Tab-separated table of C-alpha atoms in Angstrom:
chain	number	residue	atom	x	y	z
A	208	UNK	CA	0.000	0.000	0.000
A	209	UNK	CA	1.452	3.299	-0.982
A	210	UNK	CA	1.876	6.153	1.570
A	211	UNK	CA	1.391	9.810	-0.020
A	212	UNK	CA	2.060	12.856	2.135
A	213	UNK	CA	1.372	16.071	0.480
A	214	UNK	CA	1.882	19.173	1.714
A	215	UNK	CA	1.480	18.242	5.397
A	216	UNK	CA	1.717	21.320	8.351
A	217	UNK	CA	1.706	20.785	11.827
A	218	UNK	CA	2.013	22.389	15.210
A	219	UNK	CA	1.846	22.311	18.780
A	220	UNK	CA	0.209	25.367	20.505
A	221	UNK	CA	1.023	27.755	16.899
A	222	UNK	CA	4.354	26.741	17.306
A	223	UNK	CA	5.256	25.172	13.702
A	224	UNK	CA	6.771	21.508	14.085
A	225	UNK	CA	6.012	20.172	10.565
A	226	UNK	CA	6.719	22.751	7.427
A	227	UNK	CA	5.258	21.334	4.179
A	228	UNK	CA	6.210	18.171	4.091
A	229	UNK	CA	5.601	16.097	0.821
A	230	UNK	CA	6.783	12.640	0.862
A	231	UNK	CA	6.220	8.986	-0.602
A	232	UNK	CA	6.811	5.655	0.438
A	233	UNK	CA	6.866	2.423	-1.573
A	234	UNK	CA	5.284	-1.392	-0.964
A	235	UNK	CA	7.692	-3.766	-0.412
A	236	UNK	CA	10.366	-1.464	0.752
A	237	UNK	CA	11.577	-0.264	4.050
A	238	UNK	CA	11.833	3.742	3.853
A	239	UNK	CA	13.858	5.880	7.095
A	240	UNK	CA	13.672	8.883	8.300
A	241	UNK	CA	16.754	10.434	9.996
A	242	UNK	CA	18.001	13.833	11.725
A	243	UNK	CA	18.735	15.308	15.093
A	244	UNK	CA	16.456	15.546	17.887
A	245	UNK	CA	13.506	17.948	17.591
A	246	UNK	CA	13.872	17.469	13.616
A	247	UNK	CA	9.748	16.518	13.332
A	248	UNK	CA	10.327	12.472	13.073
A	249	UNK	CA	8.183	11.323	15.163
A	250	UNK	CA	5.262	13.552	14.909
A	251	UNK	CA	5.383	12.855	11.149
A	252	UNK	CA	5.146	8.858	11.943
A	253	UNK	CA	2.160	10.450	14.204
A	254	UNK	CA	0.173	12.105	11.539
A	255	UNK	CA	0.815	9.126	9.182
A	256	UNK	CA	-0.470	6.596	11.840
A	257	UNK	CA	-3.803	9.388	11.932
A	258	UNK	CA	-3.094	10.094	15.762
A	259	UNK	CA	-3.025	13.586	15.177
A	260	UNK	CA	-4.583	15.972	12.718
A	261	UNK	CA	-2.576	17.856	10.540
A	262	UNK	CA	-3.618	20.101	7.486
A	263	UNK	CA	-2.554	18.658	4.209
A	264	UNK	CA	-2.902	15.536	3.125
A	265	UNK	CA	-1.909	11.570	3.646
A	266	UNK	CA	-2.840	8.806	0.823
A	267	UNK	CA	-2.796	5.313	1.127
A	268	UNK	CA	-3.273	3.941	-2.397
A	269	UNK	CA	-4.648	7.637	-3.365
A	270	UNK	CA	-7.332	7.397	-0.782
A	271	UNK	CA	-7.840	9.296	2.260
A	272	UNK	CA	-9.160	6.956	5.100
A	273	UNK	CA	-11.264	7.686	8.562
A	274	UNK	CA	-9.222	7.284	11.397
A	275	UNK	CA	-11.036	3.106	12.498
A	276	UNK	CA	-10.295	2.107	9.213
A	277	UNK	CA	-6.790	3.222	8.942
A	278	UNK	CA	-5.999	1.264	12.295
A	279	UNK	CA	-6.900	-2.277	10.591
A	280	UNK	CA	-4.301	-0.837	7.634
A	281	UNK	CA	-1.352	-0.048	9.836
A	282	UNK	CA	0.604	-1.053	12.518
A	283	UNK	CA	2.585	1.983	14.473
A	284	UNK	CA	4.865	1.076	17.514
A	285	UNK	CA	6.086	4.339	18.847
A	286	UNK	CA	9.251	4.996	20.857
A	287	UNK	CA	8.056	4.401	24.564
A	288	UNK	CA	5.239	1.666	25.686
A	289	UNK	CA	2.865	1.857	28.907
A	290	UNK	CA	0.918	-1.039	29.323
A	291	UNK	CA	-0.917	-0.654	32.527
A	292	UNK	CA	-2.662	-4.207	32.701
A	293	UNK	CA	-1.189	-7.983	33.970
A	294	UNK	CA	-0.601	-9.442	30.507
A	295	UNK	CA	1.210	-12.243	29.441
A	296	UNK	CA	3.967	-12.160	26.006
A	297	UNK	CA	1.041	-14.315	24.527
A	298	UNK	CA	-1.907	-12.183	24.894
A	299	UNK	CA	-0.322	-9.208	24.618
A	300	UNK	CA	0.653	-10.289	21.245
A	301	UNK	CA	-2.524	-11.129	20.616
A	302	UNK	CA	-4.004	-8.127	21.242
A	303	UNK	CA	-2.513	-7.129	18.011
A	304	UNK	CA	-5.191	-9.301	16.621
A	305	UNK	CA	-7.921	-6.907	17.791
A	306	UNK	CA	-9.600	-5.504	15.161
A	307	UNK	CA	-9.750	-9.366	13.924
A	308	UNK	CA	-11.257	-11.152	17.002
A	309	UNK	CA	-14.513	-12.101	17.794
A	310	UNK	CA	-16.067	-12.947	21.064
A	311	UNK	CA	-14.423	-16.372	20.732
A	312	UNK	CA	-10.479	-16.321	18.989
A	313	UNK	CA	-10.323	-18.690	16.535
A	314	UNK	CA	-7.478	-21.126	15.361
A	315	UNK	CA	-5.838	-18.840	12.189
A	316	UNK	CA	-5.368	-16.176	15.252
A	317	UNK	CA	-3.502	-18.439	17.879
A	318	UNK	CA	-1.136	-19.746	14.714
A	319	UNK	CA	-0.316	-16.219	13.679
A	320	UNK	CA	0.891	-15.136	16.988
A	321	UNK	CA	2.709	-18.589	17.599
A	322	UNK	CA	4.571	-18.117	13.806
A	323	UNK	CA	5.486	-14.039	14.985
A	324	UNK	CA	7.059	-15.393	18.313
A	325	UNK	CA	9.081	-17.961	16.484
A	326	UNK	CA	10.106	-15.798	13.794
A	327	UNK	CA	11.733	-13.516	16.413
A	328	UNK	CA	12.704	-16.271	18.763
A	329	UNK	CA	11.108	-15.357	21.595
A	330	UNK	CA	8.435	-18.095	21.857
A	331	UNK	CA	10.057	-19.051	25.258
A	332	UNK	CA	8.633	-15.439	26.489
A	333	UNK	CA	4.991	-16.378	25.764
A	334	UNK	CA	3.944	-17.750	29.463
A	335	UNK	CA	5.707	-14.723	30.769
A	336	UNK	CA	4.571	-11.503	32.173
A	337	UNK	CA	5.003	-8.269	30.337
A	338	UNK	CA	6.175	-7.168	33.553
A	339	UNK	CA	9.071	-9.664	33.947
A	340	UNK	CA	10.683	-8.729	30.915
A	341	UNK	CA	14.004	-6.407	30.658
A	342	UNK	CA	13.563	-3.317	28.539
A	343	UNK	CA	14.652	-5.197	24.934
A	344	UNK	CA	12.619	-8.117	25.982
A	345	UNK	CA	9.624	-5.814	25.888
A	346	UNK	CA	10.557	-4.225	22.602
A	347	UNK	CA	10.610	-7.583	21.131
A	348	UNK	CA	7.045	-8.073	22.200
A	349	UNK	CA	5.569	-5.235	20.787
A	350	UNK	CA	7.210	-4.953	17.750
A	351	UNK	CA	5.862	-8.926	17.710
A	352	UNK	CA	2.186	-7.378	18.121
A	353	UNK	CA	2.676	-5.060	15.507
A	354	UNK	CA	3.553	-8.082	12.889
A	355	UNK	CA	0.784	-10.222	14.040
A	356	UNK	CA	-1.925	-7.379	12.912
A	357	UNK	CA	-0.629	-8.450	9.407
A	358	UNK	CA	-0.510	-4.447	8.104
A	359	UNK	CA	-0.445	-3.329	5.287
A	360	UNK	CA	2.020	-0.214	6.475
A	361	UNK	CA	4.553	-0.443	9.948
A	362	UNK	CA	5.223	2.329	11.140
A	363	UNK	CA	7.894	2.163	13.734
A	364	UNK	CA	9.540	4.463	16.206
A	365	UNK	CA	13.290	3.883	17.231
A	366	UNK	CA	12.202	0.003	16.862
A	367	UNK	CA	15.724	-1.124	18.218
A	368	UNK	CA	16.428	1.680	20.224
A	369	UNK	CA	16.298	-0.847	23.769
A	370	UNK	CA	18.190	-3.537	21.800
A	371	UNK	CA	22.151	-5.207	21.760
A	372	UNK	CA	23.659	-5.003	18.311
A	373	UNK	CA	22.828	-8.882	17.711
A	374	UNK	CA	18.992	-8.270	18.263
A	375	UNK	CA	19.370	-4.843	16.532
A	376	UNK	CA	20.559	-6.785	12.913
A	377	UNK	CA	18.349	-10.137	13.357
A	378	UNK	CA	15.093	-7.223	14.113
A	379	UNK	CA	15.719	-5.351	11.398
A	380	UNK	CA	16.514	-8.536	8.852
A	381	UNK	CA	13.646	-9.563	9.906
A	382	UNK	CA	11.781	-6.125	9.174
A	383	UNK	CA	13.201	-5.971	5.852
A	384	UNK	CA	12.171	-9.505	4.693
A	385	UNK	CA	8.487	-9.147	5.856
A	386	UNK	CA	8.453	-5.866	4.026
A	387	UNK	CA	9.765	-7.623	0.901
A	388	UNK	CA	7.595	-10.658	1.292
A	389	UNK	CA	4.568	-8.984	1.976
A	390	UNK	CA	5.191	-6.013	0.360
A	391	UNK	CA	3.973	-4.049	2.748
A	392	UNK	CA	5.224	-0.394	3.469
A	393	UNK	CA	7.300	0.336	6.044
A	394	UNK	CA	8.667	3.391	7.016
A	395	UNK	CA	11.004	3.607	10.465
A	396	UNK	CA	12.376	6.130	12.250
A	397	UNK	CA	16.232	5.792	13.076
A	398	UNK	CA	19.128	7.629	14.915
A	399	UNK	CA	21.901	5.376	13.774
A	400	UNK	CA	23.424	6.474	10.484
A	401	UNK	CA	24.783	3.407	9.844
A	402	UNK	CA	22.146	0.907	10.706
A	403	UNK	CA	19.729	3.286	8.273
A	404	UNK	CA	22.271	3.372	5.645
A	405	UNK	CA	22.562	-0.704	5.622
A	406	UNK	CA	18.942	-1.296	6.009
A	407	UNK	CA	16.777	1.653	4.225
A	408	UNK	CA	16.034	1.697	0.121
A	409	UNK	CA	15.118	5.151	0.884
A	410	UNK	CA	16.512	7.944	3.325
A	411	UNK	CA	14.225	11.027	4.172
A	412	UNK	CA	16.626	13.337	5.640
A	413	UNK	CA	14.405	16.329	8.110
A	414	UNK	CA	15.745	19.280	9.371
A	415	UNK	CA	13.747	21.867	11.323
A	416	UNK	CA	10.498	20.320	10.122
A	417	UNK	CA	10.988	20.041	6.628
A	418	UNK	CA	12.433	17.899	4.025
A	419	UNK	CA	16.252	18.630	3.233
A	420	UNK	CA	16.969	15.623	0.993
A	421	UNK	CA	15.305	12.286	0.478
A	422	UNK	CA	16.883	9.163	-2.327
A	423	UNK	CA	19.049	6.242	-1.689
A	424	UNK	CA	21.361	5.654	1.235
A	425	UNK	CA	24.477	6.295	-1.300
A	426	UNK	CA	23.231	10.088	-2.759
A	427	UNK	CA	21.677	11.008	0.920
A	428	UNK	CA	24.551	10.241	3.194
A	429	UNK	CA	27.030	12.593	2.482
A	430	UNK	CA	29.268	14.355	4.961
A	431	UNK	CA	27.890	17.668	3.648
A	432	UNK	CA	24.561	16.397	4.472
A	433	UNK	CA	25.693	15.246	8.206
A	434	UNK	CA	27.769	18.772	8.779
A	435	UNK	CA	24.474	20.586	7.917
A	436	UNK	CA	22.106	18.302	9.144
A	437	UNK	CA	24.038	17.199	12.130
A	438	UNK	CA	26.463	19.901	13.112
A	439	UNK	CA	28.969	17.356	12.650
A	440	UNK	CA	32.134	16.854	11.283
A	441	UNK	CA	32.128	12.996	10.028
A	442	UNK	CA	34.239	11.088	7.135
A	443	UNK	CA	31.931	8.823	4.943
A	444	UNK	CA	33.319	5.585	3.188
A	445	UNK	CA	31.998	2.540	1.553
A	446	UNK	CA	31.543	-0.701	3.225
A	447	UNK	CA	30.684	-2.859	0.042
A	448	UNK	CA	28.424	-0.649	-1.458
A	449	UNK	CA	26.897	0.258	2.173
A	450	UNK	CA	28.014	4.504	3.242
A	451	UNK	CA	30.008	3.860	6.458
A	452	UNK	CA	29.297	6.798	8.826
A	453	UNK	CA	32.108	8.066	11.035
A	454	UNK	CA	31.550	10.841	12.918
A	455	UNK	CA	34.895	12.954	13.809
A	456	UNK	CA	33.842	16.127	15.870
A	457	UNK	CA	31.184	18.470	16.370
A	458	UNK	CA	31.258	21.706	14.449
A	459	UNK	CA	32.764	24.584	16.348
A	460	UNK	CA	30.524	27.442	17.525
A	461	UNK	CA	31.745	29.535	14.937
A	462	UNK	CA	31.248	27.126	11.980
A	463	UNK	CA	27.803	26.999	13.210
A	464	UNK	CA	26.979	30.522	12.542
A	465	UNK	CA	28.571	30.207	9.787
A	466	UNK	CA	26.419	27.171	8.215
A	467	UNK	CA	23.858	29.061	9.602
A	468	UNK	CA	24.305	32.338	7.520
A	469	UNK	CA	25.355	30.476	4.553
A	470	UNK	CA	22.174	28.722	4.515
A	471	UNK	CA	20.092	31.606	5.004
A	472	UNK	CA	21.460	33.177	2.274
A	473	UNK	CA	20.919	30.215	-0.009
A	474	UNK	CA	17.159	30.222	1.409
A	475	UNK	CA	16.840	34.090	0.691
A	476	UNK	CA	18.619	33.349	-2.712
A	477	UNK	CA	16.142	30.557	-3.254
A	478	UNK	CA	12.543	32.573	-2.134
A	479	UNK	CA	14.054	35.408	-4.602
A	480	UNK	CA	14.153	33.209	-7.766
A	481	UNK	CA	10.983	31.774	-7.056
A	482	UNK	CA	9.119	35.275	-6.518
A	483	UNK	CA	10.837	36.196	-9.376
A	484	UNK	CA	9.798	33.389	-11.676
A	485	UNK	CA	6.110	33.893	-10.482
A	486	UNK	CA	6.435	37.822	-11.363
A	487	UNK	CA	7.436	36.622	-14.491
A	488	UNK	CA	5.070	34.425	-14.959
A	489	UNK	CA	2.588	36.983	-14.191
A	490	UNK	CA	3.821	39.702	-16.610
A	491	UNK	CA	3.615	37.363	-19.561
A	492	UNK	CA	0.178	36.655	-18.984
A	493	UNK	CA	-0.391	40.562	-18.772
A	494	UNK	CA	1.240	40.782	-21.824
A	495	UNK	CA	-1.018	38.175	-23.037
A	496	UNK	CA	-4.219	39.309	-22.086
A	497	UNK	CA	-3.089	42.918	-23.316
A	498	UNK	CA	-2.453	41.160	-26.959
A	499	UNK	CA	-5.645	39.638	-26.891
């Protein structure tokens, strides 16, 4: 299922978070979205996933869907979980059956929750309390309850955030070959260059709410990108056709303000053209109309 976002804005309390954001993301591959802290990631996975209202638009196959009937279409895990009841691994996996169950659960349910827990070999969790678990543990689980809604677009918030490297590379294998399989869309938020470089067929790069580049890991992650996305210094190499990320030093307060006015100056440079091109624009068609 394609995801269309078209000139989405967003805010908290008028204060802009989201600046015109126009975006796409493909079935059957895994998009990412990267960039510092405050950069508008996970809000945008928010207004995606319909839990908050933005103006502009968002598509799934070219339709715009009510907020129940985009729940049965995707699955969103978001960066922290709260679950205040005694559950076990089992039934809360289960739960992400919901909007499938009936008052009894019948047999294609249980088998879809047993095949998620073995997929991500944690089947030996399932008598256990969500409680109980460590931190990863619990990530596991949930991003196991996502997968066993079958969606037709994840969503997923720093998904292995809480995780060692081992369960980092076997999640997001797994994430990539369900998205392949199933072609299903996903789109995933990540903080780790590298991991989102090895693992994305498309980067979306935001900085201060909007789009500053979006394509393939090898055109996105440049260290021009990461000193003026970042405010980082970083060398970039190639790991066997994989961008290899490492970062050197911070930029110095003074190269700050100097990316800083440099940029504005490309922005002013940029708002000029385009004011100029619709002036221009606008006095042909006066000549036009004067003609006619």
């Amino acid at each position: 299922m394609r995801v269309e976002v078209k000139n989405l804005w967003f805010g908290y309390n008028s204060t802009p978070v989201l600046k015109n954001i126009s975006i796409e993301a493909s079935p059957g591959k895994v998009t990412v979205i990267i960039g510092p802290n405050g950069a508008g990631k996970s809000t945008l996975l928010k207004c995606i996933a319909g839990l908050l209202k933005p103006s502009g638009r968002v598509l799934l196959n070219g339709k715009e869907f009510r907020r129940e009937h985009i729940s049965r279409l995707i699955s969103y895990i978001p960066q922290d979980h709260s679950i205040g009841v005694v559950l076990t691994v089992f039934e809360t996996v289960l739960l992400g059956r919901i909007n499938f169950l009936s008052w009894r659960i019948n047999k294609r349910d249980l088998e879809i929750v047993m095949r998620v827990l073995r997929e991500l070999r944690i089947e030996g969790l399932a008598s256990r309390y969500i409680s109980e678990l460590s931190g990863g543990q619990r990530q596991m689980v949930f991003i196991a309850q996502a997968l066993a809604r079958e969606p037709k677009v994840l969503l997923m918030d720093e998904p292995v955030s809480n995780l060692d490297i081992r369960h980092q590379l076997e999640i997001l294998n797994l994430i990539k070959k369900v998205t392949k399989d199933n072609t299903m869309t996903t789109i995933l938020v990540l903080h780790d260059l590298n991991l989102a470089a090895r693992y994305a067929d498309e980067l979306i790069v935001l900085r201060k709410g909007e789009v500053y580049n979006r394509g393939n890991p090898n055109s996105v992650l440049t260290e021009d990108m990461i000193r003026d996305v970042y405010g980082v210094h970083a060398k970039v190499g190639n790991d066997g056709g994989v961008p290899q990320v490492t970062p050197l030093k911070p930029l110095a307060n003074g190269e700050r303000l100097m990316e800083w006015e440099r940029t504005e100056k490309v922005n002013t440079w940029l708002q000029a053209a385009h004011l100029s091109t619709l002036c221009g624009k606008d006095n042909s068609r006066k000549k036009a109309n004067t003609r006619l």
